[in-house]
Structures are given as C-alpha cells and as structure tokens.
Amino acid sequence: MSNNFRDVHTFDGTLGQHFTPTKSFTKEEKKEVIIKFCEKLQHQLAKDMIHLIVNDLNTENNIDRSNNLDSSDVLVEICSKVDGSDIDMSFIEEQIIDIALLGPCPEGRSTRFLQIWQAIKDC
C-alpha cells in the first residue's frame, strides 16, 4: 500500500470545492447535533475524537486553511444526515478512529469527513 493514502496533505488545496453546506449552523447548534451523534458511537477512541472536535469549536483547530474548509461544518452535515437514517455507523466510526490515529490535524479531519460525506450525501 502506498503511503500517499496515509498522507492527507497530498490533497491540500484541492478539497474545499467538493463541499457545500446545506445549512448554516451556529457553534451551539453544531455542539448539540454532534454530541447527539457521538452518543451513537461505540468505540471510545471515536468518541474521544468527536469530543476533541467539539472542544475545538472555540479554537482554530477545525479550520483547514489549505482547503478553506471548517471540518466541523462537514461533520455536522454528516451528523444531520445520519440522524434518523439507517446509514452504517461502523464505516463512519472507522473513519473517525482513523482521524484520531492517522490525522487529527485540521487537514486530516476535513479529508476524512469529506470522504464520509461523499459516501453518504446521496443516501
């Protein structure tokens, strides 16, 4: 396997064009939706990563400047899409664990969340 799949910085500057939010969320709305989503997760590492992202809503740590993208915007869209659906949570949880283990930086967050969003947005 190529290490290019592990280095999310390969995609820097190219991802922002692939996401358009369906709604504008305040920080408090994001927090509420994301925490509700987190309650569905099974793996502690995934839960911890989501809690870190929620804590980072008041910092710049969710902002992927190279792609002009706030990863929490993508995450809240994922959370909204999953709510009340039968979308497979194990796939999403695996990607969140990968963020924690392989790329918790803003670019890693946005890249993985965009991968999830692309997979579920039309479900």
Tab-separated table of C-alpha atoms in Angstrom:
chain	number	residue	atom	x	y	z
A	1	MET	CA	0.000	0.000	0.000
A	2	SER	CA	1.247	3.437	-0.883
A	3	ASN	CA	1.871	5.924	1.883
A	4	ASN	CA	0.003	8.505	-0.211
A	5	PHE	CA	-3.232	7.116	1.215
A	6	ARG	CA	-1.987	7.862	4.713
A	7	ASP	CA	-0.722	11.375	3.973
A	8	VAL	CA	-3.794	13.579	3.797
A	9	HIS	CA	-1.600	16.552	2.901
A	10	THR	CA	-1.432	15.099	-0.627
A	11	PHE	CA	-4.857	16.718	-1.110
A	12	ASP	CA	-4.077	20.137	0.380
A	13	GLY	CA	-5.630	22.936	-1.640
A	14	THR	CA	-7.963	20.696	-3.634
A	15	LEU	CA	-10.800	19.693	-1.320
A	16	GLY	CA	-12.754	22.829	-0.467
A	17	GLN	CA	-14.525	22.806	-3.817
A	18	HIS	CA	-16.121	19.413	-3.041
A	19	PHE	CA	-18.334	20.556	-0.187
A	20	THR	CA	-21.227	22.961	0.047
A	21	PRO	CA	-23.107	23.046	3.352
A	22	THR	CA	-26.860	22.557	3.181
A	23	LYS	CA	-27.444	24.724	6.252
A	24	SER	CA	-25.574	27.227	8.384
A	25	PHE	CA	-25.169	26.078	12.000
A	26	THR	CA	-24.183	28.198	14.986
A	27	LYS	CA	-21.489	26.804	17.276
A	28	GLU	CA	-24.158	25.855	19.823
A	29	GLU	CA	-26.251	24.089	17.177
A	30	LYS	CA	-23.159	22.238	15.972
A	31	LYS	CA	-22.334	21.178	19.502
A	32	GLU	CA	-25.857	19.871	20.117
A	33	VAL	CA	-26.042	17.907	16.845
A	34	ILE	CA	-22.514	16.490	17.145
A	35	ILE	CA	-22.963	15.409	20.796
A	36	LYS	CA	-26.198	13.605	19.860
A	37	PHE	CA	-24.305	11.844	17.054
A	38	CYS	CA	-21.480	10.915	19.443
A	39	GLU	CA	-23.956	9.031	21.636
A	40	LYS	CA	-24.380	6.535	18.773
A	41	LEU	CA	-20.666	5.715	18.635
A	42	GLN	CA	-19.339	2.541	20.252
A	43	HIS	CA	-15.548	2.902	20.227
A	44	GLN	CA	-14.027	5.130	22.911
A	45	LEU	CA	-11.331	6.475	20.576
A	46	ALA	CA	-14.008	7.682	18.145
A	47	LYS	CA	-15.943	9.300	20.996
A	48	ASP	CA	-12.784	10.988	22.270
A	49	MET	CA	-12.031	12.362	18.793
A	50	ILE	CA	-15.549	13.768	18.496
A	51	HIS	CA	-15.277	15.381	21.942
A	52	LEU	CA	-11.977	16.953	20.880
A	53	ILE	CA	-13.641	18.394	17.784
A	54	VAL	CA	-16.480	19.799	19.920
A	55	ASN	CA	-13.947	21.348	22.303
A	56	ASP	CA	-12.135	22.799	19.292
A	57	LEU	CA	-15.239	24.664	18.112
A	58	ASN	CA	-13.876	27.606	20.100
A	59	THR	CA	-10.411	27.363	18.536
A	60	GLU	CA	-8.933	27.295	15.041
A	61	ASN	CA	-8.152	23.554	15.231
A	62	ASN	CA	-11.091	22.579	13.000
A	63	ILE	CA	-10.155	25.084	10.294
A	64	ASP	CA	-8.348	23.563	7.314
A	65	ARG	CA	-6.793	26.696	5.835
A	66	SER	CA	-5.203	24.893	2.892
A	67	ASN	CA	-8.653	23.845	1.664
A	68	ASN	CA	-10.602	26.834	3.033
A	69	LEU	CA	-12.842	24.465	4.962
A	70	ASP	CA	-14.106	24.117	8.522
A	71	SER	CA	-14.111	20.384	9.233
A	72	SER	CA	-16.839	20.868	11.841
A	73	ASP	CA	-19.134	22.108	9.039
A	74	VAL	CA	-18.659	18.799	7.244
A	75	LEU	CA	-19.056	16.797	10.453
A	76	VAL	CA	-22.325	18.487	11.413
A	77	GLU	CA	-23.715	17.739	7.931
A	78	ILE	CA	-22.716	14.083	8.413
A	79	CYS	CA	-24.359	14.035	11.838
A	80	SER	CA	-27.550	15.568	10.454
A	81	LYS	CA	-27.638	13.077	7.588
A	82	VAL	CA	-27.122	10.089	9.902
A	83	ASP	CA	-29.796	11.203	12.374
A	84	GLY	CA	-32.910	9.139	11.765
A	85	SER	CA	-31.365	7.151	8.913
A	86	ASP	CA	-30.153	3.586	8.537
A	87	ILE	CA	-26.664	4.603	7.364
A	88	ASP	CA	-23.991	2.160	8.557
A	89	MET	CA	-22.318	3.757	11.569
A	90	SER	CA	-19.414	1.279	11.593
A	91	PHE	CA	-17.971	2.796	8.403
A	92	ILE	CA	-18.238	6.298	9.836
A	93	GLU	CA	-16.815	5.264	13.179
A	94	GLU	CA	-13.843	3.587	11.479
A	95	GLN	CA	-13.058	6.817	9.635
A	96	ILE	CA	-13.258	8.838	12.863
A	97	ILE	CA	-10.830	6.413	14.501
A	98	ASP	CA	-8.519	6.900	11.510
A	99	ILE	CA	-8.664	10.646	12.113
A	100	ALA	CA	-7.609	10.093	15.719
A	101	LEU	CA	-4.788	7.700	14.824
A	102	LEU	CA	-3.530	8.993	11.478
A	103	GLY	CA	-4.533	12.612	11.021
A	104	PRO	CA	-6.063	14.676	13.817
A	105	CYS	CA	-4.757	17.887	12.219
A	106	PRO	CA	-7.324	20.173	10.536
A	107	GLU	CA	-6.441	18.765	7.091
A	108	GLY	CA	-6.816	15.191	8.340
A	109	ARG	CA	-10.180	15.982	9.828
A	110	SER	CA	-11.525	17.672	6.713
A	111	THR	CA	-10.177	14.997	4.353
A	112	ARG	CA	-11.741	12.090	6.256
A	113	PHE	CA	-15.020	13.897	6.847
A	114	LEU	CA	-15.240	14.761	3.151
A	115	GLN	CA	-14.685	11.087	2.319
A	116	ILE	CA	-17.563	10.160	4.618
A	117	TRP	CA	-19.753	12.959	3.238
A	118	GLN	CA	-19.120	11.876	-0.352
A	119	ALA	CA	-20.113	8.317	0.572
A	120	ILE	CA	-23.388	9.189	2.341
A	121	LYS	CA	-24.626	12.513	0.962
A	122	ASP	CA	-26.985	10.920	-1.563
A	123	CYS	CA	-28.328	8.210	0.768
